[in-house]
mmCIF file of C-alpha atoms and ligand atoms in Angstrom:
data_model
loop_
_atom_site.group_PDB
_atom_site.id
_atom_site.type_symbol
_atom_site.label_atom_id
_atom_site.label_comp_id
_atom_site.label_asym_id
_atom_site.label_seq_id
_atom_site.Cartn_x
_atom_site.Cartn_y
_atom_site.Cartn_z
ATOM 1 C CA UNK A 28 -34.510 -42.300 -28.748
ATOM 2 C CA UNK A 29 -33.481 -42.496 -32.403
ATOM 3 C CA UNK A 30 -30.933 -40.030 -33.690
ATOM 4 C CA UNK A 31 -30.696 -38.495 -37.128
ATOM 5 C CA UNK A 32 -28.209 -41.220 -38.182
ATOM 6 C CA UNK A 33 -30.691 -43.991 -37.364
ATOM 7 C CA UNK A 34 -33.184 -42.730 -39.889
ATOM 8 C CA UNK A 35 -33.066 -44.829 -43.027
ATOM 9 C CA UNK A 36 -34.001 -43.177 -46.348
ATOM 10 C CA UNK A 37 -36.794 -40.675 -45.843
ATOM 11 C CA UNK A 38 -37.829 -42.150 -42.507
ATOM 12 C CA UNK A 39 -41.111 -43.302 -44.018
ATOM 13 C CA UNK A 40 -42.331 -39.753 -44.707
ATOM 14 C CA UNK A 41 -42.433 -40.243 -48.488
ATOM 15 C CA UNK A 42 -41.039 -36.729 -48.671
ATOM 16 C CA UNK A 43 -39.133 -37.415 -51.882
ATOM 17 C CA UNK A 44 -42.286 -38.622 -53.634
ATOM 18 C CA UNK A 45 -44.145 -35.572 -52.333
ATOM 19 C CA UNK A 46 -41.462 -33.227 -53.645
ATOM 20 C CA UNK A 47 -41.399 -35.007 -57.013
ATOM 21 C CA UNK A 48 -45.187 -34.846 -57.222
ATOM 22 C CA UNK A 49 -45.173 -31.125 -56.438
ATOM 23 C CA UNK A 50 -42.434 -30.502 -59.027
ATOM 24 C CA UNK A 51 -44.543 -32.240 -61.678
ATOM 25 C CA UNK A 52 -47.598 -30.165 -60.753
ATOM 26 C CA UNK A 53 -45.541 -26.951 -60.974
ATOM 27 C CA UNK A 54 -44.006 -27.902 -64.333
ATOM 28 C CA UNK A 55 -47.439 -28.813 -65.728
ATOM 29 C CA UNK A 56 -49.018 -25.671 -64.285
ATOM 30 C CA UNK A 57 -46.389 -23.429 -65.898
ATOM 31 C CA UNK A 58 -46.241 -25.287 -69.220
ATOM 32 C CA UNK A 59 -48.301 -22.557 -70.945
ATOM 33 C CA UNK A 60 -46.077 -19.703 -69.721
ATOM 34 C CA UNK A 61 -43.637 -18.367 -72.327
ATOM 35 C CA UNK A 62 -41.373 -16.318 -70.066
ATOM 36 C CA UNK A 63 -40.666 -16.376 -66.338
ATOM 37 C CA UNK A 64 -39.016 -13.246 -64.930
ATOM 38 C CA UNK A 65 -38.120 -12.515 -61.328
ATOM 39 C CA UNK A 66 -37.849 -8.853 -60.358
ATOM 40 C CA UNK A 67 -35.295 -8.804 -57.571
ATOM 41 C CA UNK A 68 -32.575 -6.630 -56.158
ATOM 42 C CA UNK A 69 -31.284 -7.776 -52.829
ATOM 43 C CA UNK A 70 -31.931 -4.260 -51.516
ATOM 44 C CA UNK A 71 -35.239 -3.455 -49.871
ATOM 45 C CA UNK A 72 -37.519 -0.563 -50.700
ATOM 46 C CA UNK A 73 -35.976 0.275 -54.084
ATOM 47 C CA UNK A 74 -39.162 -0.222 -56.100
ATOM 48 C CA UNK A 75 -39.230 -3.944 -57.011
ATOM 49 C CA UNK A 76 -42.971 -4.216 -56.442
ATOM 50 C CA UNK A 77 -43.718 -0.877 -58.107
ATOM 51 C CA UNK A 78 -41.711 -1.756 -61.212
ATOM 52 C CA UNK A 79 -43.115 -5.288 -61.350
ATOM 53 C CA UNK A 80 -46.675 -3.983 -61.429
ATOM 54 C CA UNK A 81 -46.137 -1.041 -63.750
ATOM 55 C CA UNK A 82 -43.877 -2.860 -66.200
ATOM 56 C CA UNK A 83 -46.560 -5.560 -66.269
ATOM 57 C CA UNK A 84 -49.090 -2.781 -66.959
ATOM 58 C CA UNK A 85 -47.007 -1.360 -69.814
ATOM 59 C CA UNK A 86 -46.707 -4.812 -71.392
ATOM 60 C CA UNK A 87 -50.362 -5.616 -70.781
ATOM 61 C CA UNK A 88 -51.292 -2.443 -72.672
ATOM 62 C CA UNK A 89 -49.513 -3.970 -75.684
ATOM 63 C CA UNK A 90 -51.791 -6.989 -75.450
ATOM 64 C CA UNK A 91 -49.455 -9.403 -73.635
ATOM 65 C CA UNK A 92 -50.986 -11.928 -71.232
ATOM 66 C CA UNK A 93 -49.353 -11.290 -67.879
ATOM 67 C CA UNK A 94 -49.527 -12.626 -64.328
ATOM 68 C CA UNK A 95 -47.725 -11.507 -61.192
ATOM 69 C CA UNK A 96 -46.838 -13.737 -58.276
ATOM 70 C CA UNK A 97 -46.052 -11.642 -55.217
ATOM 71 C CA UNK A 98 -43.391 -13.854 -53.656
ATOM 72 C CA UNK A 99 -43.000 -11.529 -50.683
ATOM 73 C CA UNK A 100 -45.291 -13.480 -48.386
ATOM 74 C CA UNK A 101 -44.429 -11.510 -45.266
ATOM 75 C CA UNK A 102 -44.497 -8.063 -46.821
ATOM 76 C CA UNK A 103 -46.923 -8.467 -49.708
ATOM 77 C CA UNK A 104 -47.426 -5.195 -51.606
ATOM 78 C CA UNK A 105 -49.151 -6.303 -54.790
ATOM 79 C CA UNK A 106 -52.615 -6.751 -53.303
ATOM 80 C CA UNK A 107 -52.815 -3.064 -52.443
ATOM 81 C CA UNK A 108 -50.785 -1.763 -55.405
ATOM 82 C CA UNK A 109 -52.730 -3.834 -57.941
ATOM 83 C CA UNK A 110 -56.081 -3.198 -56.273
ATOM 84 C CA UNK A 111 -56.832 -6.864 -55.432
ATOM 85 C CA UNK A 112 -57.055 -6.609 -51.648
ATOM 86 C CA UNK A 113 -59.806 -8.725 -50.145
ATOM 87 C CA UNK A 114 -60.824 -10.326 -53.447
ATOM 88 C CA UNK A 115 -62.564 -13.694 -53.340
ATOM 89 C CA UNK A 116 -60.708 -16.654 -54.784
ATOM 90 C CA UNK A 117 -63.047 -18.758 -56.886
ATOM 91 C CA UNK A 118 -62.602 -22.167 -58.529
ATOM 92 C CA UNK A 119 -61.476 -22.056 -62.157
ATOM 93 C CA UNK A 120 -61.955 -24.832 -64.693
ATOM 94 C CA UNK A 121 -59.294 -27.123 -63.157
ATOM 95 C CA UNK A 122 -57.579 -25.233 -60.351
ATOM 96 C CA UNK A 123 -58.117 -21.990 -58.432
ATOM 97 C CA UNK A 124 -58.655 -18.953 -60.691
ATOM 98 C CA UNK A 125 -56.491 -15.869 -60.156
ATOM 99 C CA UNK A 126 -57.986 -12.461 -59.437
ATOM 100 C CA UNK A 127 -57.327 -9.782 -62.066
ATOM 101 C CA UNK A 128 -56.552 -6.100 -61.999
ATOM 102 C CA UNK A 129 -58.762 -3.609 -63.799
ATOM 103 C CA UNK A 130 -56.380 -3.784 -66.749
ATOM 104 C CA UNK A 131 -56.436 -7.590 -66.861
ATOM 105 C CA UNK A 132 -53.243 -8.674 -65.072
ATOM 106 C CA UNK A 133 -53.679 -11.871 -63.023
ATOM 107 C CA UNK A 134 -52.234 -11.390 -59.525
ATOM 108 C CA UNK A 135 -51.535 -13.687 -56.629
ATOM 109 C CA UNK A 136 -50.598 -11.835 -53.458
ATOM 110 C CA UNK A 137 -50.759 -13.043 -49.891
ATOM 111 C CA UNK A 138 -52.122 -9.558 -49.176
ATOM 112 C CA UNK A 139 -55.399 -10.634 -50.813
ATOM 113 C CA UNK A 140 -55.780 -13.323 -48.152
ATOM 114 C CA UNK A 141 -54.307 -11.748 -45.034
ATOM 115 C CA UNK A 142 -55.217 -8.218 -43.882
ATOM 116 C CA UNK A 143 -52.373 -5.716 -43.421
ATOM 117 C CA UNK A 144 -52.913 -5.774 -39.652
ATOM 118 C CA UNK A 145 -51.820 -9.442 -39.564
ATOM 119 C CA UNK A 146 -48.440 -11.140 -40.148
ATOM 120 C CA UNK A 147 -48.091 -14.457 -41.946
ATOM 121 C CA UNK A 148 -47.770 -17.260 -39.417
ATOM 122 C CA UNK A 149 -47.015 -20.913 -39.957
ATOM 123 C CA UNK A 150 -48.570 -23.226 -37.415
ATOM 124 C CA UNK A 151 -46.048 -25.108 -35.314
ATOM 125 C CA UNK A 152 -45.769 -26.859 -32.000
ATOM 126 C CA UNK A 153 -42.220 -25.512 -31.577
ATOM 127 C CA UNK A 154 -41.725 -22.160 -29.916
ATOM 128 C CA UNK A 155 -38.686 -19.953 -30.486
ATOM 129 C CA UNK A 156 -37.435 -22.181 -33.301
ATOM 130 C CA UNK A 157 -39.179 -20.726 -36.315
ATOM 131 C CA UNK A 158 -35.877 -19.569 -37.847
ATOM 132 C CA UNK A 159 -34.892 -23.187 -38.439
ATOM 133 C CA UNK A 160 -37.749 -24.063 -40.760
ATOM 134 C CA UNK A 161 -39.376 -20.843 -41.870
ATOM 135 C CA UNK A 162 -37.597 -20.611 -45.255
ATOM 136 C CA UNK A 163 -38.442 -24.250 -45.957
ATOM 137 C CA UNK A 164 -42.099 -23.639 -45.173
ATOM 138 C CA UNK A 165 -42.146 -20.491 -47.292
ATOM 139 C CA UNK A 166 -40.716 -22.245 -50.335
ATOM 140 C CA UNK A 167 -43.121 -25.150 -49.794
ATOM 141 C CA UNK A 168 -45.924 -22.589 -49.827
ATOM 142 C CA UNK A 169 -44.556 -21.012 -53.012
ATOM 143 C CA UNK A 170 -44.618 -24.476 -54.582
ATOM 144 C CA UNK A 171 -48.230 -24.947 -53.468
ATOM 145 C CA UNK A 172 -49.228 -21.617 -54.993
ATOM 146 C CA UNK A 173 -47.494 -22.416 -58.274
ATOM 147 C CA UNK A 174 -49.174 -25.803 -58.370
ATOM 148 C CA UNK A 175 -52.655 -24.832 -57.164
ATOM 149 C CA UNK A 176 -53.510 -21.756 -59.258
ATOM 150 C CA UNK A 177 -54.519 -21.545 -62.899
ATOM 151 C CA UNK A 178 -51.611 -19.748 -64.572
ATOM 152 C CA UNK A 179 -52.858 -20.878 -67.972
ATOM 153 C CA UNK A 180 -51.511 -19.477 -71.238
ATOM 154 C CA UNK A 181 -49.285 -16.499 -70.462
ATOM 155 C CA UNK A 182 -46.670 -14.473 -72.291
ATOM 156 C CA UNK A 183 -45.063 -13.516 -69.013
ATOM 157 C CA UNK A 184 -45.185 -14.545 -65.364
ATOM 158 C CA UNK A 185 -43.420 -12.025 -63.141
ATOM 159 C CA UNK A 186 -42.235 -12.829 -59.624
ATOM 160 C CA UNK A 187 -42.064 -9.878 -57.251
ATOM 161 C CA UNK A 188 -39.256 -10.953 -54.929
ATOM 162 C CA UNK A 189 -38.643 -9.989 -51.308
ATOM 163 C CA UNK A 190 -35.391 -8.195 -50.365
ATOM 164 C CA UNK A 191 -32.155 -10.032 -49.451
ATOM 165 C CA UNK A 192 -29.307 -11.035 -51.765
ATOM 166 C CA UNK A 193 -29.277 -14.533 -50.246
ATOM 167 C CA UNK A 194 -33.019 -14.922 -50.781
ATOM 168 C CA UNK A 195 -32.666 -13.814 -54.399
ATOM 169 C CA UNK A 196 -30.437 -16.830 -54.990
ATOM 170 C CA UNK A 197 -32.782 -19.119 -53.068
ATOM 171 C CA UNK A 198 -35.544 -18.082 -55.470
ATOM 172 C CA UNK A 199 -33.240 -18.748 -58.425
ATOM 173 C CA UNK A 200 -32.584 -22.234 -57.059
ATOM 174 C CA UNK A 201 -36.229 -22.933 -56.391
ATOM 175 C CA UNK A 202 -37.644 -21.503 -59.621
ATOM 176 C CA UNK A 203 -34.988 -23.156 -61.769
ATOM 177 C CA UNK A 204 -33.075 -22.065 -64.876
ATOM 178 C CA UNK A 205 -36.176 -21.107 -66.899
ATOM 179 C CA UNK A 206 -36.530 -17.996 -64.736
ATOM 180 C CA UNK A 207 -34.602 -14.893 -65.800
ATOM 181 C CA UNK A 208 -33.813 -12.071 -63.405
ATOM 182 C CA UNK A 209 -34.080 -8.295 -63.671
ATOM 183 C CA UNK A 210 -32.562 -6.406 -60.743
ATOM 184 C CA UNK A 211 -33.669 -3.049 -59.407
ATOM 185 C CA UNK A 212 -31.324 -0.509 -57.888
ATOM 186 C CA UNK A 213 -31.423 3.163 -56.981
ATOM 187 C CA UNK A 214 -28.580 5.625 -57.626
ATOM 188 C CA UNK A 215 -26.911 5.200 -54.227
ATOM 189 C CA UNK A 216 -23.665 3.419 -53.487
ATOM 190 C CA UNK A 217 -25.372 1.499 -50.692
ATOM 191 C CA UNK A 218 -27.964 0.090 -53.081
ATOM 192 C CA UNK A 219 -25.469 -0.683 -55.843
ATOM 193 C CA UNK A 220 -23.305 -2.501 -53.288
ATOM 194 C CA UNK A 221 -26.148 -4.818 -52.294
ATOM 195 C CA UNK A 222 -27.293 -5.368 -55.883
ATOM 196 C CA UNK A 223 -23.728 -6.164 -56.791
ATOM 197 C CA UNK A 224 -23.808 -8.995 -54.226
ATOM 198 C CA UNK A 225 -26.959 -10.341 -55.870
ATOM 199 C CA UNK A 226 -25.256 -10.199 -59.283
ATOM 200 C CA UNK A 227 -22.241 -12.058 -57.891
ATOM 201 C CA UNK A 228 -24.422 -14.703 -56.240
ATOM 202 C CA UNK A 229 -26.611 -15.203 -59.319
ATOM 203 C CA UNK A 230 -23.585 -15.456 -61.587
ATOM 204 C CA UNK A 231 -22.708 -18.769 -59.919
ATOM 205 C CA UNK A 232 -25.927 -20.360 -61.149
ATOM 206 C CA UNK A 233 -27.559 -20.975 -64.533
ATOM 207 C CA UNK A 234 -30.259 -18.259 -64.364
ATOM 208 C CA UNK A 235 -30.018 -15.486 -66.910
ATOM 209 C CA UNK A 236 -29.648 -11.964 -65.505
ATOM 210 C CA UNK A 237 -31.274 -9.705 -68.094
ATOM 211 C CA UNK A 238 -29.965 -6.514 -66.548
ATOM 212 C CA UNK A 239 -30.832 -3.856 -64.035
ATOM 213 C CA UNK A 240 -33.246 -0.959 -63.834
ATOM 214 C CA UNK A 241 -32.182 2.192 -62.043
ATOM 215 C CA UNK A 242 -35.252 3.401 -60.203
ATOM 216 C CA UNK A 243 -35.626 6.780 -58.470
ATOM 217 C CA UNK A 244 -33.171 8.093 -61.010
ATOM 218 C CA UNK A 245 -33.941 11.729 -60.372
ATOM 219 C CA UNK A 246 -37.081 13.349 -59.040
ATOM 220 C CA UNK A 247 -39.818 14.517 -61.381
ATOM 221 C CA UNK A 248 -40.966 17.945 -60.268
ATOM 222 C CA UNK A 249 -44.425 18.626 -61.659
ATOM 223 C CA UNK A 250 -44.285 22.328 -60.868
ATOM 224 C CA UNK A 251 -41.246 22.898 -63.080
ATOM 225 C CA UNK A 252 -41.873 19.890 -65.378
ATOM 226 C CA UNK A 253 -38.229 18.867 -65.009
ATOM 227 C CA UNK A 254 -36.278 15.961 -63.544
ATOM 228 C CA UNK A 255 -33.980 16.996 -60.720
ATOM 229 C CA UNK A 256 -31.226 15.041 -58.967
ATOM 230 C CA UNK A 257 -32.392 12.894 -56.080
ATOM 231 C CA UNK A 258 -29.248 10.992 -55.101
ATOM 232 C CA UNK A 259 -25.894 12.546 -55.900
ATOM 233 C CA UNK A 260 -22.807 10.495 -55.226
ATOM 234 C CA UNK A 261 -19.462 12.308 -54.988
ATOM 235 C CA UNK A 262 -17.782 9.727 -57.245
ATOM 236 C CA UNK A 263 -20.394 9.683 -59.934
ATOM 237 C CA UNK A 264 -22.281 12.462 -61.678
ATOM 238 C CA UNK A 265 -26.083 12.260 -61.341
ATOM 239 C CA UNK A 266 -27.526 9.782 -63.771
ATOM 240 C CA UNK A 267 -30.818 9.421 -65.485
ATOM 241 C CA UNK A 268 -31.649 13.096 -65.662
ATOM 242 C CA UNK A 269 -32.939 12.307 -69.126
ATOM 243 C CA UNK A 270 -35.007 9.316 -68.045
ATOM 244 C CA UNK A 271 -34.335 6.236 -70.078
ATOM 245 C CA UNK A 272 -33.972 7.956 -73.443
ATOM 246 C CA UNK A 273 -30.209 7.544 -73.447
ATOM 247 C CA UNK A 274 -30.051 4.391 -71.332
ATOM 248 C CA UNK A 275 -29.196 1.644 -73.721
ATOM 249 C CA UNK A 276 -29.025 -2.049 -72.930
ATOM 250 C CA UNK A 277 -25.378 -1.954 -73.984
ATOM 251 C CA UNK A 278 -24.190 0.612 -71.448
ATOM 252 C CA UNK A 279 -23.641 -0.011 -67.762
ATOM 253 C CA UNK A 280 -23.076 3.300 -65.983
ATOM 254 C CA UNK A 281 -23.525 1.625 -62.592
ATOM 255 C CA UNK A 282 -20.540 -0.681 -62.942
ATOM 256 C CA UNK A 283 -22.705 -3.669 -62.025
ATOM 257 C CA UNK A 284 -21.418 -5.566 -65.040
ATOM 258 C CA UNK A 285 -24.885 -6.310 -66.424
ATOM 259 C CA UNK A 286 -26.918 -4.431 -69.064
ATOM 260 C CA UNK A 287 -28.905 -1.371 -68.073
ATOM 261 C CA UNK A 288 -32.565 -1.864 -69.003
ATOM 262 C CA UNK A 289 -33.346 1.783 -68.367
ATOM 263 C CA UNK A 290 -33.890 4.400 -65.703
ATOM 264 C CA UNK A 291 -37.125 5.502 -64.021
ATOM 265 C CA UNK A 292 -37.508 8.791 -62.147
ATOM 266 C CA UNK A 293 -39.274 9.192 -58.822
ATOM 267 C CA UNK A 294 -42.722 10.650 -59.393
ATOM 268 C CA UNK A 295 -44.920 11.299 -56.338
ATOM 269 C CA UNK A 296 -47.980 10.634 -58.512
ATOM 270 C CA UNK A 297 -46.711 7.086 -59.136
ATOM 271 C CA UNK A 298 -46.354 6.500 -55.386
ATOM 272 C CA UNK A 299 -49.921 7.720 -54.960
ATOM 273 C CA UNK A 300 -51.149 5.397 -57.723
ATOM 274 C CA UNK A 301 -49.429 2.501 -55.918
ATOM 275 C CA UNK A 302 -51.051 3.349 -52.592
ATOM 276 C CA UNK A 303 -54.476 3.597 -54.195
ATOM 277 C CA UNK A 304 -54.171 0.582 -56.519
ATOM 278 C CA UNK A 305 -54.690 2.580 -59.722
ATOM 279 C CA UNK A 306 -53.093 1.282 -62.956
ATOM 280 C CA UNK A 307 -50.520 3.443 -64.722
ATOM 281 C CA UNK A 308 -52.720 3.731 -67.812
ATOM 282 C CA UNK A 309 -54.649 6.292 -65.823
ATOM 283 C CA UNK A 310 -51.545 8.449 -65.372
ATOM 284 C CA UNK A 311 -51.301 10.968 -68.177
ATOM 285 C CA UNK A 312 -48.292 10.955 -70.498
ATOM 286 C CA UNK A 313 -45.432 11.747 -68.109
ATOM 287 C CA UNK A 314 -41.666 11.140 -67.892
ATOM 288 C CA UNK A 315 -42.249 8.195 -65.536
ATOM 289 C CA UNK A 316 -44.828 6.707 -67.917
ATOM 290 C CA UNK A 317 -42.452 7.020 -70.870
ATOM 291 C CA UNK A 318 -39.552 5.630 -68.826
ATOM 292 C CA UNK A 319 -41.584 2.559 -67.845
ATOM 293 C CA UNK A 320 -42.586 2.045 -71.482
ATOM 294 C CA UNK A 321 -38.925 2.163 -72.454
ATOM 295 C CA UNK A 322 -37.834 -0.301 -69.747
ATOM 296 C CA UNK A 323 -40.719 -2.633 -70.649
ATOM 297 C CA UNK A 324 -39.547 -2.642 -74.282
ATOM 298 C CA UNK A 325 -35.949 -3.429 -73.253
ATOM 299 C CA UNK A 326 -37.139 -6.195 -70.962
ATOM 300 C CA UNK A 327 -39.209 -7.724 -73.743
ATOM 301 C CA UNK A 328 -36.396 -7.431 -76.313
ATOM 302 C CA UNK A 329 -34.023 -9.019 -73.857
ATOM 303 C CA UNK A 330 -36.436 -11.871 -73.110
ATOM 304 C CA UNK A 331 -37.162 -12.514 -76.771
ATOM 305 C CA UNK A 332 -33.431 -12.706 -77.482
ATOM 306 C CA UNK A 333 -32.965 -15.271 -74.719
ATOM 307 C CA UNK A 334 -32.152 -18.788 -75.700
ATOM 308 C CA UNK A 335 -34.230 -20.637 -73.138
ATOM 309 C CA UNK A 336 -32.358 -23.186 -71.060
ATOM 310 C CA UNK A 337 -33.856 -26.680 -71.109
ATOM 311 C CA UNK A 338 -36.945 -27.136 -68.903
HETATM 312 N N1 LIG B 3 -40.284 5.599 -59.357
HETATM 313 C C1 LIG B 3 -41.062 5.790 -58.295
HETATM 314 N N2 LIG B 3 -41.804 6.933 -58.167
HETATM 315 C C2 LIG B 3 -42.578 7.131 -57.071
HETATM 316 N N3 LIG B 3 -42.691 6.276 -56.042
HETATM 317 C C3 LIG B 3 -41.985 5.130 -56.125
HETATM 318 C C4 LIG B 3 -41.146 4.828 -57.238
HETATM 319 N N4 LIG B 3 -40.568 3.614 -57.025
HETATM 320 C C5 LIG B 3 -41.038 3.195 -55.841
HETATM 321 N N5 LIG B 3 -41.876 4.099 -55.289
HETATM 322 C C6 LIG B 3 -42.538 4.036 -53.982
HETATM 323 O O1 LIG B 3 -41.537 3.691 -53.029
HETATM 324 C C7 LIG B 3 -42.045 2.774 -52.065
HETATM 325 C C8 LIG B 3 -41.209 1.494 -52.079
HETATM 326 O O2 LIG B 3 -41.410 0.847 -53.335
HETATM 327 P P1 LIG B 3 -41.665 -0.712 -53.418
HETATM 328 O O3 LIG B 3 -42.598 -1.180 -52.362
HETATM 329 O O4 LIG B 3 -42.009 -0.988 -54.829
HETATM 330 O O5 LIG B 3 -40.197 -1.230 -53.103
HETATM 331 P P2 LIG B 3 -39.717 -2.739 -52.918
HETATM 332 O O6 LIG B 3 -38.317 -2.805 -53.444
HETATM 333 O O7 LIG B 3 -40.698 -3.662 -53.521
HETATM 334 O O8 LIG B 3 -39.735 -2.870 -51.343
HETATM 335 P P3 LIG B 3 -39.562 -4.244 -50.492
HETATM 336 O O9 LIG B 3 -38.101 -4.523 -50.453
HETATM 337 O O10 LIG B 3 -40.119 -3.900 -49.153
HETATM 338 O O11 LIG B 3 -40.341 -5.312 -51.191
HETATM 339 C C9 LIG B 3 -43.506 2.545 -52.423
HETATM 340 O O12 LIG B 3 -44.304 3.359 -51.639
HETATM 341 C C10 LIG B 3 -43.604 2.954 -53.896
HETATM 342 O O13 LIG B 3 -44.869 3.445 -54.237
HETATM 343 MG MG1 LIG B 4 -41.750 -5.276 -52.610
#
């Protein structure tokens, strides 16, 4: 039986050619995209998917051409949140066309293909060994999706990342230096600690970290029309009680060492919109709506001021 050391080159698999061919398809497919932004954190459940969709909505309302790639293949949220569950994928002019939300955002989410009652499975003859190749298969699938769909001419392609500080860096590696990162945290020490690990890990690579958004920064009480504290840490006074208005890109109250792109309060109506797949435009003028507008503006300003690294 041959061992690993007996294999010469690629063992005849032509894997290097395949990878190079896929890279070319991805580069060509994304050639019309002005900005690539990954919305990550490291921490789970802090609102990455919510902010991805609703920041996209705020920018779409300004006329920007936006697409979202839900890179959380095992826990896809965008299909439900964006209202594209169970859509049919149809051929476009050259590749597969992307489904769109009511407000015109193109969305790829595994949740459009796989019902919520089912987990994503990769076929394999091996049993009990999936941990050894699962990440590889997932990134291969991400490459296929980037290469197979019609991303077309876009101002912004947003990646909704899964949790995990280590995975955040894997996405940075895979997506390359063109992709900038915005990180989401909530006002808890636990969350800031994890996000801080993501910042440290990303700082070792070439990807630009635009800043962080503090989500769930206070609770918007509709009855009293006021924002109340949600998380209060003994070391730090509650932040974001005036959502976003005083959060400037120059200040960093979290101590994460990256710019603050703004704060967004928790609003039960927003959670309900997410569950029902209703765009934010249908929310009346509220603190959360204004906060998202403000963060979207900061994100855009930050992107426009970016000197893009070479492709
Ligand atoms: N500012 C907010 N106001 C109201 N609800 C919110 C807000 N931010 C997030 N939520 C709700 O909190 C829940 C978790 O948010 P979300 O799924 O966006 O987090 P996530 O970071 O993407 O999670 P995961 O790590 O699992 O991908 C969702 O039900 C969402 O609707
Ligand atoms: Mg998510």
